[in-house]
Amino acid sequence: MKAHSENPFFRRIRSFARRDSRMTAGQSQAWDRSAPVFCLQQKDGKLDAVAAFGREAPSYLEIGFGSGQSLAALAEQKPELNFIGIETFKPGIGALLMRIEAVPLSNVRIYYADAVEVLEQCIPDQSLQGIQIFFPDPWPKSRHHKRRLIQSPFIHLVAQKLRPDGLLHLATDWEHYAKGMMQVLSAEPSLRNLAGPGKFAERSSQRPLVTKFEGRGEQEGRAIWELQFARV
Ligand SMILES: C[S@@+](CC[C@H](N)C(=O)[O-])C[C@H]1O[C@@H](n2cnc3c(N)ncnc32)[C@H](O)[C@@H]1O
């Protein structure tokens, strides 16, 4: 495996589209009030979760949480756990901050940044009990497949952040991407498939809600593919 800085995946490829959409007034007000409280800064370097959450508790990470439906629902269901979200779409973070204020939730922290950089610079190795990535951008055109997040170097990096037995949980509604995810995860020596070799997982209660992108996939008649691997 090449060092990260030498690997083209880490040097150039962006898995997210730069969308310029504005936050709503409600999102923008929640941002002003609550981003200073709930957002973590990539520039602060390695995360001290005990300091960030003010307590010792198992930490879970969601990468690309969109508007944060699944993250907020899980955080509400499991107040004894810490949840960290990473997202590059600012209105999505605004939406999650609105939800954090409305419930209210105290066990969520957010990075407004590229997950690859946050994993490399901020998340200590073997520090997470679980990582979830639900409906990552499918980049369906073959010339865009290189922009897909779930590729070997990324999964190798992700796996390093899990504690032994920690769970990596993925879902997608794109069959071609699902098969690619299965190949990439199965080839990562530090992960084992909880459903058995080559098998997709049953729908899990760890995904408490149908997210926006899952709902869209179902409406358009696509099946949902779910993968659950544990760190060995
Ligand atoms: C198709 S959406 C799915 C959102 C949500 N998980 C859901 O199921 O509704 C994918 C999300 O991943 C985010 N994303 C893509 N690449 C990312 C990266 N490198 N770091 C952080 N977020 C990323 C995008 O901004 C987008 O909001």
PDB file of C-alpha atoms and ligand atoms in Angstrom:
ATOM      1  CA  MET A   1       0.000   0.000   0.000  1.00  0.00           C
ATOM      2  CA  LYS A   2       1.444   3.406  -0.997  1.00  0.00           C
ATOM      3  CA  ALA A   3       1.772   6.166   1.595  1.00  0.00           C
ATOM      4  CA  HIS A   4      -1.306   8.410   1.563  1.00  0.00           C
ATOM      5  CA  SER A   5       0.493  11.428   0.100  1.00  0.00           C
ATOM      6  CA  GLU A   6       1.731   9.327  -2.845  1.00  0.00           C
ATOM      7  CA  ASN A   7      -1.651   7.844  -3.566  1.00  0.00           C
ATOM      8  CA  PRO A   8      -3.644   9.687  -6.278  1.00  0.00           C
ATOM      9  CA  PHE A   9      -6.896   8.913  -4.443  1.00  0.00           C
ATOM     10  CA  PHE A  10      -5.758  11.063  -1.520  1.00  0.00           C
ATOM     11  CA  ARG A  11      -4.009  13.744  -3.612  1.00  0.00           C
ATOM     12  CA  ARG A  12      -6.621  14.687  -6.165  1.00  0.00           C
ATOM     13  CA  ILE A  13      -9.904  12.857  -6.196  1.00  0.00           C
ATOM     14  CA  ARG A  14     -12.835  14.532  -4.490  1.00  0.00           C
ATOM     15  CA  SER A  15     -15.790  12.306  -3.632  1.00  0.00           C
ATOM     16  CA  PHE A  16     -18.174  15.226  -3.208  1.00  0.00           C
ATOM     17  CA  ALA A  17     -19.590  17.718  -5.664  1.00  0.00           C
ATOM     18  CA  ARG A  18     -19.071  21.360  -4.710  1.00  0.00           C
ATOM     19  CA  ARG A  19     -22.669  22.460  -4.342  1.00  0.00           C
ATOM     20  CA  ASP A  20     -23.222  26.106  -3.764  1.00  0.00           C
ATOM     21  CA  SER A  21     -26.643  25.865  -2.256  1.00  0.00           C
ATOM     22  CA  ARG A  22     -27.507  28.332   0.420  1.00  0.00           C
ATOM     23  CA  MET A  23     -28.677  27.519   3.898  1.00  0.00           C
ATOM     24  CA  THR A  24     -32.279  28.372   4.768  1.00  0.00           C
ATOM     25  CA  ALA A  25     -32.828  31.175   7.276  1.00  0.00           C
ATOM     26  CA  GLY A  26     -33.467  28.580  10.008  1.00  0.00           C
ATOM     27  CA  GLN A  27     -30.278  26.666   9.169  1.00  0.00           C
ATOM     28  CA  SER A  28     -28.253  29.848   9.074  1.00  0.00           C
ATOM     29  CA  GLN A  29     -29.554  30.974  12.492  1.00  0.00           C
ATOM     30  CA  ALA A  30     -28.859  27.515  13.969  1.00  0.00           C
ATOM     31  CA  TRP A  31     -25.360  27.724  12.467  1.00  0.00           C
ATOM     32  CA  ASP A  32     -24.681  31.096  14.117  1.00  0.00           C
ATOM     33  CA  ARG A  33     -25.949  29.928  17.505  1.00  0.00           C
ATOM     34  CA  SER A  34     -24.709  26.359  17.607  1.00  0.00           C
ATOM     35  CA  ALA A  35     -21.778  25.761  15.221  1.00  0.00           C
ATOM     36  CA  PRO A  36     -19.361  27.241  17.812  1.00  0.00           C
ATOM     37  CA  VAL A  37     -20.664  24.704  20.354  1.00  0.00           C
ATOM     38  CA  PHE A  38     -21.056  21.545  18.267  1.00  0.00           C
ATOM     39  CA  CYS A  39     -18.568  21.893  15.391  1.00  0.00           C
ATOM     40  CA  LEU A  40     -15.034  20.598  15.750  1.00  0.00           C
ATOM     41  CA  GLN A  41     -12.175  22.168  13.823  1.00  0.00           C
ATOM     42  CA  GLN A  42      -9.940  20.183  11.493  1.00  0.00           C
ATOM     43  CA  LYS A  43      -7.123  22.669  12.204  1.00  0.00           C
ATOM     44  CA  ASP A  44      -7.146  21.591  15.893  1.00  0.00           C
ATOM     45  CA  GLY A  45      -5.562  18.302  14.864  1.00  0.00           C
ATOM     46  CA  LYS A  46      -5.984  15.055  16.791  1.00  0.00           C
ATOM     47  CA  LEU A  47      -9.347  14.803  18.492  1.00  0.00           C
ATOM     48  CA  ASP A  48      -9.514  14.337  22.261  1.00  0.00           C
ATOM     49  CA  ALA A  49     -13.007  12.837  22.485  1.00  0.00           C
ATOM     50  CA  VAL A  50     -13.172  13.046  26.285  1.00  0.00           C
ATOM     51  CA  ALA A  51     -12.499  16.785  26.109  1.00  0.00           C
ATOM     52  CA  ALA A  52     -14.826  17.313  23.121  1.00  0.00           C
ATOM     53  CA  PHE A  53     -17.800  15.479  24.685  1.00  0.00           C
ATOM     54  CA  GLY A  54     -16.958  16.182  28.320  1.00  0.00           C
ATOM     55  CA  ARG A  55     -17.185  12.490  29.177  1.00  0.00           C
ATOM     56  CA  GLU A  56     -15.797   9.038  28.466  1.00  0.00           C
ATOM     57  CA  ALA A  57     -18.139   7.055  26.166  1.00  0.00           C
ATOM     58  CA  PRO A  58     -17.893   4.860  23.047  1.00  0.00           C
ATOM     59  CA  SER A  59     -17.724   7.025  19.905  1.00  0.00           C
ATOM     60  CA  TYR A  60     -19.430   6.407  16.550  1.00  0.00           C
ATOM     61  CA  LEU A  61     -18.705   8.285  13.313  1.00  0.00           C
ATOM     62  CA  GLU A  62     -20.987   8.956  10.350  1.00  0.00           C
ATOM     63  CA  ILE A  63     -19.312  10.058   7.113  1.00  0.00           C
ATOM     64  CA  GLY A  64     -21.437  12.068   4.652  1.00  0.00           C
ATOM     65  CA  PHE A  65     -24.511  12.354   6.883  1.00  0.00           C
ATOM     66  CA  GLY A  66     -26.400  14.592   4.412  1.00  0.00           C
ATOM     67  CA  SER A  67     -28.967  16.448   6.525  1.00  0.00           C
ATOM     68  CA  GLY A  68     -28.200  14.237   9.526  1.00  0.00           C
ATOM     69  CA  GLN A  69     -31.466  12.269   9.774  1.00  0.00           C
ATOM     70  CA  SER A  70     -29.860   8.949  10.698  1.00  0.00           C
ATOM     71  CA  LEU A  71     -27.229  10.562  12.919  1.00  0.00           C
ATOM     72  CA  ALA A  72     -29.757  12.599  14.908  1.00  0.00           C
ATOM     73  CA  ALA A  73     -32.132   9.636  15.266  1.00  0.00           C
ATOM     74  CA  LEU A  74     -29.346   7.394  16.581  1.00  0.00           C
ATOM     75  CA  ALA A  75     -28.027  10.081  18.921  1.00  0.00           C
ATOM     76  CA  GLU A  76     -31.538  10.524  20.318  1.00  0.00           C
ATOM     77  CA  GLN A  77     -32.035   6.753  20.742  1.00  0.00           C
ATOM     78  CA  LYS A  78     -28.620   6.223  22.353  1.00  0.00           C
ATOM     79  CA  PRO A  79     -27.763   9.160  24.624  1.00  0.00           C
ATOM     80  CA  GLU A  80     -25.081   7.038  26.319  1.00  0.00           C
ATOM     81  CA  LEU A  81     -22.982   7.044  23.089  1.00  0.00           C
ATOM     82  CA  ASN A  82     -20.968   9.823  21.387  1.00  0.00           C
ATOM     83  CA  PHE A  83     -21.680  10.570  17.714  1.00  0.00           C
ATOM     84  CA  ILE A  84     -19.319  12.432  15.381  1.00  0.00           C
ATOM     85  CA  GLY A  85     -20.487  13.474  11.903  1.00  0.00           C
ATOM     86  CA  ILE A  86     -18.435  14.642   8.934  1.00  0.00           C
ATOM     87  CA  GLU A  87     -20.081  16.441   6.018  1.00  0.00           C
ATOM     88  CA  THR A  88     -18.962  18.880   3.299  1.00  0.00           C
ATOM     89  CA  PHE A  89     -22.478  20.172   2.544  1.00  0.00           C
ATOM     90  CA  LYS A  90     -23.057  23.212   4.735  1.00  0.00           C
ATOM     91  CA  PRO A  91     -26.899  23.269   4.555  1.00  0.00           C
ATOM     92  CA  GLY A  92     -26.844  19.640   5.750  1.00  0.00           C
ATOM     93  CA  ILE A  93     -24.885  20.716   8.800  1.00  0.00           C
ATOM     94  CA  GLY A  94     -27.331  23.587   9.324  1.00  0.00           C
ATOM     95  CA  ALA A  95     -30.201  21.073   9.220  1.00  0.00           C
ATOM     96  CA  LEU A  96     -28.485  18.819  11.772  1.00  0.00           C
ATOM     97  CA  LEU A  97     -27.788  21.803  14.062  1.00  0.00           C
ATOM     98  CA  MET A  98     -31.506  22.680  13.934  1.00  0.00           C
ATOM     99  CA  ARG A  99     -32.316  19.134  15.002  1.00  0.00           C
ATOM    100  CA  ILE A 100     -29.667  19.192  17.753  1.00  0.00           C
ATOM    101  CA  GLU A 101     -31.272  22.345  19.143  1.00  0.00           C
ATOM    102  CA  ALA A 102     -34.850  21.084  18.800  1.00  0.00           C
ATOM    103  CA  VAL A 103     -34.457  17.709  20.585  1.00  0.00           C
ATOM    104  CA  PRO A 104     -32.051  18.854  22.253  1.00  0.00           C
ATOM    105  CA  LEU A 105     -28.995  16.607  21.784  1.00  0.00           C
ATOM    106  CA  SER A 106     -25.713  16.940  23.658  1.00  0.00           C
ATOM    107  CA  ASN A 107     -23.943  13.836  22.297  1.00  0.00           C
ATOM    108  CA  VAL A 108     -23.201  14.997  18.701  1.00  0.00           C
ATOM    109  CA  ARG A 109     -20.142  16.796  17.332  1.00  0.00           C
ATOM    110  CA  ILE A 110     -19.601  17.782  13.689  1.00  0.00           C
ATOM    111  CA  TYR A 111     -16.747  18.397  11.283  1.00  0.00           C
ATOM    112  CA  TYR A 112     -17.506  20.624   8.274  1.00  0.00           C
ATOM    113  CA  ALA A 113     -14.689  19.143   6.192  1.00  0.00           C
ATOM    114  CA  ASP A 114     -13.545  16.401   3.838  1.00  0.00           C
ATOM    115  CA  ALA A 115     -13.736  13.046   5.620  1.00  0.00           C
ATOM    116  CA  VAL A 116     -10.455  11.864   4.093  1.00  0.00           C
ATOM    117  CA  GLU A 117      -8.613  14.797   5.665  1.00  0.00           C
ATOM    118  CA  VAL A 118     -10.408  14.487   9.015  1.00  0.00           C
ATOM    119  CA  LEU A 119      -9.610  10.769   9.200  1.00  0.00           C
ATOM    120  CA  GLU A 120      -5.973  11.413   8.372  1.00  0.00           C
ATOM    121  CA  GLN A 121      -5.442  14.431  10.610  1.00  0.00           C
ATOM    122  CA  CYS A 122      -7.961  14.272  13.460  1.00  0.00           C
ATOM    123  CA  ILE A 123      -9.282  10.802  14.273  1.00  0.00           C
ATOM    124  CA  PRO A 124      -6.873   8.713  16.375  1.00  0.00           C
ATOM    125  CA  ASP A 125      -6.284   5.114  15.294  1.00  0.00           C
ATOM    126  CA  GLN A 126      -8.419   2.453  17.019  1.00  0.00           C
ATOM    127  CA  SER A 127     -10.595   5.123  18.647  1.00  0.00           C
ATOM    128  CA  LEU A 128     -14.064   4.392  17.207  1.00  0.00           C
ATOM    129  CA  GLN A 129     -16.637   1.748  18.082  1.00  0.00           C
ATOM    130  CA  GLY A 130     -18.392   2.172  14.745  1.00  0.00           C
ATOM    131  CA  ILE A 131     -18.285   4.006  11.419  1.00  0.00           C
ATOM    132  CA  GLN A 132     -21.323   4.368   9.179  1.00  0.00           C
ATOM    133  CA  ILE A 133     -21.503   5.575   5.597  1.00  0.00           C
ATOM    134  CA  PHE A 134     -25.042   5.549   4.251  1.00  0.00           C
ATOM    135  CA  PHE A 135     -25.780   6.151   0.572  1.00  0.00           C
ATOM    136  CA  PRO A 136     -22.436   7.695  -0.414  1.00  0.00           C
ATOM    137  CA  ASP A 137     -22.596   9.583  -3.723  1.00  0.00           C
ATOM    138  CA  PRO A 138     -22.886   6.786  -6.326  1.00  0.00           C
ATOM    139  CA  TRP A 139     -21.139   8.607  -9.200  1.00  0.00           C
ATOM    140  CA  PRO A 140     -23.004   6.300 -11.638  1.00  0.00           C
ATOM    141  CA  LYS A 141     -21.169   7.228 -14.871  1.00  0.00           C
ATOM    142  CA  SER A 142     -18.130   5.002 -15.446  1.00  0.00           C
ATOM    143  CA  ARG A 143     -15.864   7.990 -16.075  1.00  0.00           C
ATOM    144  CA  HIS A 144     -16.796   9.215 -12.565  1.00  0.00           C
ATOM    145  CA  HIS A 145     -16.261   5.911 -10.716  1.00  0.00           C
ATOM    146  CA  LYS A 146     -12.845   7.192  -9.625  1.00  0.00           C
ATOM    147  CA  ARG A 147     -14.687   9.740  -7.458  1.00  0.00           C
ATOM    148  CA  ARG A 148     -16.429   7.051  -5.420  1.00  0.00           C
ATOM    149  CA  LEU A 149     -15.501   7.243  -1.753  1.00  0.00           C
ATOM    150  CA  ILE A 150     -15.437   3.488  -1.152  1.00  0.00           C
ATOM    151  CA  GLN A 151     -12.099   2.463  -2.618  1.00  0.00           C
ATOM    152  CA  SER A 152      -9.278   0.401  -1.117  1.00  0.00           C
ATOM    153  CA  PRO A 153      -7.037   3.227   0.196  1.00  0.00           C
ATOM    154  CA  PHE A 154      -9.995   4.899   1.877  1.00  0.00           C
ATOM    155  CA  ILE A 155     -11.296   1.690   3.449  1.00  0.00           C
ATOM    156  CA  HIS A 156      -7.793   0.871   4.674  1.00  0.00           C
ATOM    157  CA  LEU A 157      -7.706   4.290   6.368  1.00  0.00           C
ATOM    158  CA  VAL A 158     -11.225   3.843   7.802  1.00  0.00           C
ATOM    159  CA  ALA A 159     -10.413   0.387   9.193  1.00  0.00           C
ATOM    160  CA  GLN A 160      -7.421   1.792  11.101  1.00  0.00           C
ATOM    161  CA  LYS A 161      -9.758   4.077  13.050  1.00  0.00           C
ATOM    162  CA  LEU A 162     -11.906   1.226  14.405  1.00  0.00           C
ATOM    163  CA  ARG A 163     -11.285  -0.493  17.727  1.00  0.00           C
ATOM    164  CA  PRO A 164     -10.984  -4.277  17.564  1.00  0.00           C
ATOM    165  CA  ASP A 165     -14.518  -5.609  16.846  1.00  0.00           C
ATOM    166  CA  GLY A 166     -15.630  -2.085  15.862  1.00  0.00           C
ATOM    167  CA  LEU A 167     -18.317  -2.040  13.172  1.00  0.00           C
ATOM    168  CA  LEU A 168     -18.091  -0.623   9.636  1.00  0.00           C
ATOM    169  CA  HIS A 169     -21.606  -0.226   8.281  1.00  0.00           C
ATOM    170  CA  LEU A 170     -22.390   0.798   4.691  1.00  0.00           C
ATOM    171  CA  ALA A 171     -25.584   1.079   2.663  1.00  0.00           C
ATOM    172  CA  THR A 172     -26.249   1.950  -0.969  1.00  0.00           C
ATOM    173  CA  ASP A 173     -29.081   1.753  -3.487  1.00  0.00           C
ATOM    174  CA  TRP A 174     -26.758   1.308  -6.499  1.00  0.00           C
ATOM    175  CA  GLU A 175     -26.138  -2.354  -7.332  1.00  0.00           C
ATOM    176  CA  HIS A 176     -22.891  -1.701  -9.196  1.00  0.00           C
ATOM    177  CA  TYR A 177     -21.511   0.309  -6.275  1.00  0.00           C
ATOM    178  CA  ALA A 178     -22.739  -2.338  -3.787  1.00  0.00           C
ATOM    179  CA  LYS A 179     -20.764  -5.026  -5.602  1.00  0.00           C
ATOM    180  CA  GLY A 180     -17.708  -2.768  -5.696  1.00  0.00           C
ATOM    181  CA  MET A 181     -18.068  -2.101  -1.937  1.00  0.00           C
ATOM    182  CA  MET A 182     -18.248  -5.848  -1.300  1.00  0.00           C
ATOM    183  CA  GLN A 183     -15.036  -6.405  -3.288  1.00  0.00           C
ATOM    184  CA  VAL A 184     -13.150  -3.588  -1.580  1.00  0.00           C
ATOM    185  CA  LEU A 185     -14.223  -4.485   1.979  1.00  0.00           C
ATOM    186  CA  SER A 186     -13.683  -8.217   1.466  1.00  0.00           C
ATOM    187  CA  ALA A 187     -10.129  -7.529   0.242  1.00  0.00           C
ATOM    188  CA  GLU A 188      -9.240  -5.463   3.350  1.00  0.00           C
ATOM    189  CA  PRO A 189      -7.359  -7.877   5.644  1.00  0.00           C
ATOM    190  CA  SER A 190      -8.271  -6.023   8.834  1.00  0.00           C
ATOM    191  CA  LEU A 191     -12.035  -6.468   8.256  1.00  0.00           C
ATOM    192  CA  ARG A 192     -14.345  -9.485   8.354  1.00  0.00           C
ATOM    193  CA  ASN A 193     -17.845  -9.744   6.930  1.00  0.00           C
ATOM    194  CA  LEU A 194     -20.368 -10.282   9.746  1.00  0.00           C
ATOM    195  CA  ALA A 195     -22.923 -11.723   7.312  1.00  0.00           C
ATOM    196  CA  GLY A 196     -20.462 -14.327   5.982  1.00  0.00           C
ATOM    197  CA  PRO A 197     -18.081 -14.186   2.999  1.00  0.00           C
ATOM    198  CA  GLY A 198     -19.538 -12.329   0.030  1.00  0.00           C
ATOM    199  CA  LYS A 199     -22.949 -11.848   1.708  1.00  0.00           C
ATOM    200  CA  PHE A 200     -24.895  -8.624   2.149  1.00  0.00           C
ATOM    201  CA  ALA A 201     -26.374  -7.881   5.594  1.00  0.00           C
ATOM    202  CA  GLU A 202     -30.042  -7.750   6.579  1.00  0.00           C
ATOM    203  CA  ARG A 203     -31.544  -4.305   7.073  1.00  0.00           C
ATOM    204  CA  SER A 204     -30.190  -3.185  10.419  1.00  0.00           C
ATOM    205  CA  SER A 205     -31.855  -1.335  13.297  1.00  0.00           C
ATOM    206  CA  GLN A 206     -28.651   0.741  13.390  1.00  0.00           C
ATOM    207  CA  ARG A 207     -30.282   2.572  10.470  1.00  0.00           C
ATOM    208  CA  PRO A 208     -33.333   3.812  12.339  1.00  0.00           C
ATOM    209  CA  LEU A 209     -34.794   5.933   9.558  1.00  0.00           C
ATOM    210  CA  VAL A 210     -35.193   5.929   5.802  1.00  0.00           C
ATOM    211  CA  THR A 211     -32.853   8.765   4.839  1.00  0.00           C
ATOM    212  CA  LYS A 212     -33.551  11.212   2.035  1.00  0.00           C
ATOM    213  CA  PHE A 213     -31.334   9.352  -0.411  1.00  0.00           C
ATOM    214  CA  GLU A 214     -32.633   5.933   0.602  1.00  0.00           C
ATOM    215  CA  GLY A 215     -36.213   7.171   0.063  1.00  0.00           C
ATOM    216  CA  ARG A 216     -35.304   8.522  -3.361  1.00  0.00           C
ATOM    217  CA  GLY A 217     -33.700   5.194  -4.338  1.00  0.00           C
ATOM    218  CA  GLU A 218     -36.778   3.254  -3.219  1.00  0.00           C
ATOM    219  CA  GLN A 219     -39.105   5.617  -5.107  1.00  0.00           C
ATOM    220  CA  GLU A 220     -37.059   5.029  -8.240  1.00  0.00           C
ATOM    221  CA  GLY A 221     -37.380   1.247  -7.730  1.00  0.00           C
ATOM    222  CA  ARG A 222     -33.823   0.466  -6.600  1.00  0.00           C
ATOM    223  CA  ALA A 223     -33.093  -2.207  -3.971  1.00  0.00           C
ATOM    224  CA  ILE A 224     -31.084  -1.356  -0.848  1.00  0.00           C
ATOM    225  CA  TRP A 225     -27.749  -3.099  -0.261  1.00  0.00           C
ATOM    226  CA  GLU A 226     -26.241  -3.129   3.208  1.00  0.00           C
ATOM    227  CA  LEU A 227     -22.779  -4.266   4.406  1.00  0.00           C
ATOM    228  CA  GLN A 228     -21.589  -4.845   7.973  1.00  0.00           C
ATOM    229  CA  PHE A 229     -17.937  -5.668   8.588  1.00  0.00           C
ATOM    230  CA  ALA A 230     -16.050  -5.835  11.894  1.00  0.00           C
ATOM    231  CA  ARG A 231     -12.444  -4.875  12.601  1.00  0.00           C
ATOM    232  CA  VAL A 232     -10.431  -7.997  13.343  1.00  0.00           C
TER     233      VAL A 232
HETATM  234  C1  LIG B   1     -25.831  10.930  -1.521  1.00  0.00           C
HETATM  235  S1  LIG B   1     -25.567  11.875  -0.057  1.00  0.00           S
HETATM  236  C2  LIG B   1     -26.225  10.831   1.226  1.00  0.00           C
HETATM  237  C3  LIG B   1     -26.558  11.592   2.461  1.00  0.00           C
HETATM  238  C4  LIG B   1     -27.140  10.759   3.629  1.00  0.00           C
HETATM  239  N1  LIG B   1     -26.172   9.787   4.130  1.00  0.00           N
HETATM  240  C5  LIG B   1     -28.418  10.079   3.230  1.00  0.00           C
HETATM  241  O1  LIG B   1     -28.479   8.837   3.225  1.00  0.00           O
HETATM  242  O2  LIG B   1     -29.398  10.797   2.928  1.00  0.00           O
HETATM  243  C6  LIG B   1     -23.815  11.741   0.184  1.00  0.00           C
HETATM  244  C7  LIG B   1     -23.253  12.803   1.136  1.00  0.00           C
HETATM  245  O3  LIG B   1     -21.878  12.549   1.372  1.00  0.00           O
HETATM  246  C8  LIG B   1     -21.209  13.802   1.453  1.00  0.00           C
HETATM  247  N2  LIG B   1     -19.795  13.543   1.142  1.00  0.00           N
HETATM  248  C9  LIG B   1     -19.281  13.046  -0.009  1.00  0.00           C
HETATM  249  N3  LIG B   1     -17.944  12.945   0.060  1.00  0.00           N
HETATM  250  C10 LIG B   1     -17.606  13.383   1.308  1.00  0.00           C
HETATM  251  C11 LIG B   1     -16.367  13.545   1.969  1.00  0.00           C
HETATM  252  N4  LIG B   1     -15.211  13.231   1.371  1.00  0.00           N
HETATM  253  N5  LIG B   1     -16.371  14.047   3.224  1.00  0.00           N
HETATM  254  C12 LIG B   1     -17.543  14.379   3.831  1.00  0.00           C
HETATM  255  N6  LIG B   1     -18.760  14.259   3.260  1.00  0.00           N
HETATM  256  C13 LIG B   1     -18.780  13.771   1.996  1.00  0.00           C
HETATM  257  C14 LIG B   1     -21.919  14.658   0.413  1.00  0.00           C
HETATM  258  O4  LIG B   1     -21.764  16.037   0.689  1.00  0.00           O
HETATM  259  C15 LIG B   1     -23.369  14.203   0.577  1.00  0.00           C
HETATM  260  O5  LIG B   1     -24.087  14.997   1.483  1.00  0.00           O
END
